[in-house]
Short mmCIF file of C-alpha atoms in Angstrom, two decimals:
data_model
loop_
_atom_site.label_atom_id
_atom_site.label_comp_id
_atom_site.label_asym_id
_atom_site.label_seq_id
_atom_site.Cartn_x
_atom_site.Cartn_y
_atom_site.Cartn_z
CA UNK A 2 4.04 -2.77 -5.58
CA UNK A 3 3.65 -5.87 -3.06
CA UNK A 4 3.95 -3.11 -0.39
CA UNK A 5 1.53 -0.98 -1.36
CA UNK A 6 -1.15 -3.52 -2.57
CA UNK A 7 -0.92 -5.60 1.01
CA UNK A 8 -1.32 -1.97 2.77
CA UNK A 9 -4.30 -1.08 0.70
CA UNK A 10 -5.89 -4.53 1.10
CA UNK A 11 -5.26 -3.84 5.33
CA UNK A 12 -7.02 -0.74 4.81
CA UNK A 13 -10.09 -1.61 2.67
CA UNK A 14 -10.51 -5.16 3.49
CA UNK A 15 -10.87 -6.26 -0.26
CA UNK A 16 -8.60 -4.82 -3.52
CA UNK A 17 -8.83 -5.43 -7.01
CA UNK A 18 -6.07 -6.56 -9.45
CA UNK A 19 -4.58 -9.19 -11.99
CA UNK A 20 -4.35 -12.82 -10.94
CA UNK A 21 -0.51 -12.57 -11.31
CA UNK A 22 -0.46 -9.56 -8.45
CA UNK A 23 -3.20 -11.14 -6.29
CA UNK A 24 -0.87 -14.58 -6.10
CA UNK A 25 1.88 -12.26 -5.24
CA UNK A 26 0.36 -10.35 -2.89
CA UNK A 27 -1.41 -13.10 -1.16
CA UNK A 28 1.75 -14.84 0.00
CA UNK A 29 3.35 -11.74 1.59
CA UNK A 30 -0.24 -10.38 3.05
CA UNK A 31 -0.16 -14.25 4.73
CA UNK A 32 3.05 -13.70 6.29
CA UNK A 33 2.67 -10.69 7.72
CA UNK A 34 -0.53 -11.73 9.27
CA UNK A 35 1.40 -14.81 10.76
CA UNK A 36 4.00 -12.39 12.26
CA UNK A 37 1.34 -10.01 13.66
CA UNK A 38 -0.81 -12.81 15.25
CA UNK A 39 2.68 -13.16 18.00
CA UNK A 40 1.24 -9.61 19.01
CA UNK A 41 4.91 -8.71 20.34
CA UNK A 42 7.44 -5.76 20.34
CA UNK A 43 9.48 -7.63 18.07
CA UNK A 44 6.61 -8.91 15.54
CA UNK A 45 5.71 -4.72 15.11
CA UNK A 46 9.17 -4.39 14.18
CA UNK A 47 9.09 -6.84 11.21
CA UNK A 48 5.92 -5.92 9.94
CA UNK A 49 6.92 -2.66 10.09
CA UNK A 50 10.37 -3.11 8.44
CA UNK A 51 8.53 -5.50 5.71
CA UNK A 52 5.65 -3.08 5.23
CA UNK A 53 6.12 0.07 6.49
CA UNK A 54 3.66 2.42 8.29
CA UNK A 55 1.55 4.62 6.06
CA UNK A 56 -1.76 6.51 7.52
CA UNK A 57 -5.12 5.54 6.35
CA UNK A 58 -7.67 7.85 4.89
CA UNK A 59 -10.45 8.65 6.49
CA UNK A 60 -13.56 6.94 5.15
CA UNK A 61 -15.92 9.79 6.15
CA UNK A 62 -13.78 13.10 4.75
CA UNK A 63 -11.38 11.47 2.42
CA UNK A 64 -9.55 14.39 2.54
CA UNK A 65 -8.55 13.59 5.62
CA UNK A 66 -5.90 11.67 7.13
CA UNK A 67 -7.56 8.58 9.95
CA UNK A 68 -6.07 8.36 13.26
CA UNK A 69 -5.48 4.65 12.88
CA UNK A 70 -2.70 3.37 10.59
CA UNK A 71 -2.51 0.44 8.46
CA UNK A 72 -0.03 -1.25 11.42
CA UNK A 73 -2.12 0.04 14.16
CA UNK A 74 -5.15 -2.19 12.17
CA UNK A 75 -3.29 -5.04 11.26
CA UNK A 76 -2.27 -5.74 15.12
CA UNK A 77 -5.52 -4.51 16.65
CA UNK A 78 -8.28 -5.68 14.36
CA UNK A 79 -7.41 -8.21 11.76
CA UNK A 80 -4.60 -10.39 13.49
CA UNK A 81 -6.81 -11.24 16.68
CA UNK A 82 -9.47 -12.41 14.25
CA UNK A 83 -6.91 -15.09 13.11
CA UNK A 84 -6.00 -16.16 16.00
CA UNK A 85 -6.99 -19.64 15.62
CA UNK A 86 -6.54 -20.38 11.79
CA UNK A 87 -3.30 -21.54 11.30
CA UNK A 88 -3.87 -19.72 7.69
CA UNK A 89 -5.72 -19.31 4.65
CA UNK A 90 -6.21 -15.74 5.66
CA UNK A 91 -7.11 -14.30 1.95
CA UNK A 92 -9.73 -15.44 -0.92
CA UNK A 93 -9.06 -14.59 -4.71
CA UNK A 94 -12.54 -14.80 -6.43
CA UNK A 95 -12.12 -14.78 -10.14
CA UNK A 96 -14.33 -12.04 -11.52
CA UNK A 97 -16.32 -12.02 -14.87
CA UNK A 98 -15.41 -8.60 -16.26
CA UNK A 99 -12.35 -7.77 -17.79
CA UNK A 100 -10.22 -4.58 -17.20
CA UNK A 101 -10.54 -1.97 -20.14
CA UNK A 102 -7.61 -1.35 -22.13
CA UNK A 103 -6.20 -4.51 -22.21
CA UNK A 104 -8.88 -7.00 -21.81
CA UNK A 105 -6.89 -8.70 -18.78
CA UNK A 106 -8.72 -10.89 -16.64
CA UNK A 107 -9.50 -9.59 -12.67
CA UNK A 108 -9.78 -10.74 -9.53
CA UNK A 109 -10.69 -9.46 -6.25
CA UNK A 110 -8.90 -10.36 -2.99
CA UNK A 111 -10.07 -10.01 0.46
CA UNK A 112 -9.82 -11.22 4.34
CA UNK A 113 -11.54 -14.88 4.45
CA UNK A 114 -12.70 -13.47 7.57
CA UNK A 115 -13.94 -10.06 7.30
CA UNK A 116 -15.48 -7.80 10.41
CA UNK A 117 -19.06 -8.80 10.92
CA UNK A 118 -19.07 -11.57 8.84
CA UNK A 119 -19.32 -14.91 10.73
CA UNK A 120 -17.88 -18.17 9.71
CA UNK A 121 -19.87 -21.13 8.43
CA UNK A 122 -20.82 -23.56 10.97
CA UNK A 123 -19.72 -27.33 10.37
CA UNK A 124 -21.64 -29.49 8.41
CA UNK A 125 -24.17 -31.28 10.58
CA UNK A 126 -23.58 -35.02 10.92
CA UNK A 127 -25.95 -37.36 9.95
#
């Protein structure tokens, strides 16, 4: 399960689950970011052998398999973007719905900072 929800959250950027899973996942998504951000032979190996390799779907044809895979993305696009935060790499915003069937609460987790997104500046000193 931890597998599979830190792949999908690599892939789309944001997922959607219970606060138990997001906690779960948060802490494992963390480390493997951590590991990546060495950029190394060695680091690939770990994330690999923690997450495996799975292809990502295309976003235009989901039929279709993408040529990038959720490793390929994690050590060429997300990890550089951390390179200088020494963590906090994922947000859990609480969200007001609830989840049919059972009525349990949701959140939604995602990259602190996503693609295109820039960071807040400091606040200004007065």
């Amino acid at each position: 399960m931890r597998r599979n929800l830190a792949a999908s959250l690599f892939e789309h950027g944001a997922i959607r689950t219970t606060p138990a899973k997001a906690k779960d996942v948060r802490r494992f998504v963390e480390r493997l970011i951590t590991i990546a951000r060495r950029g190394t032979l060695h680091a690939r190996r770990r994330v690999i052998a923690l997450l495996g390799d799975r292809q990502m779907v295309d976003e235009e044809n989901p039929r279709e398999l993408a040529k990038q895979t959720v490793i390929q993305k994690l050590f060429e696009d997300i990890a550089p973007r951390y390179a200088d935060r020494p963590g906090g790499y994922t947000r859990l915003i609480r969200l007001p719905e609830r989840r049919i069937g059972d009525g349990g609460e949701q959140v939604r987790a995602l990259h602190h900072l996503r693609a295109g997104v820039k960071a807040r500046s400091a606040p200004r000193e007065t």
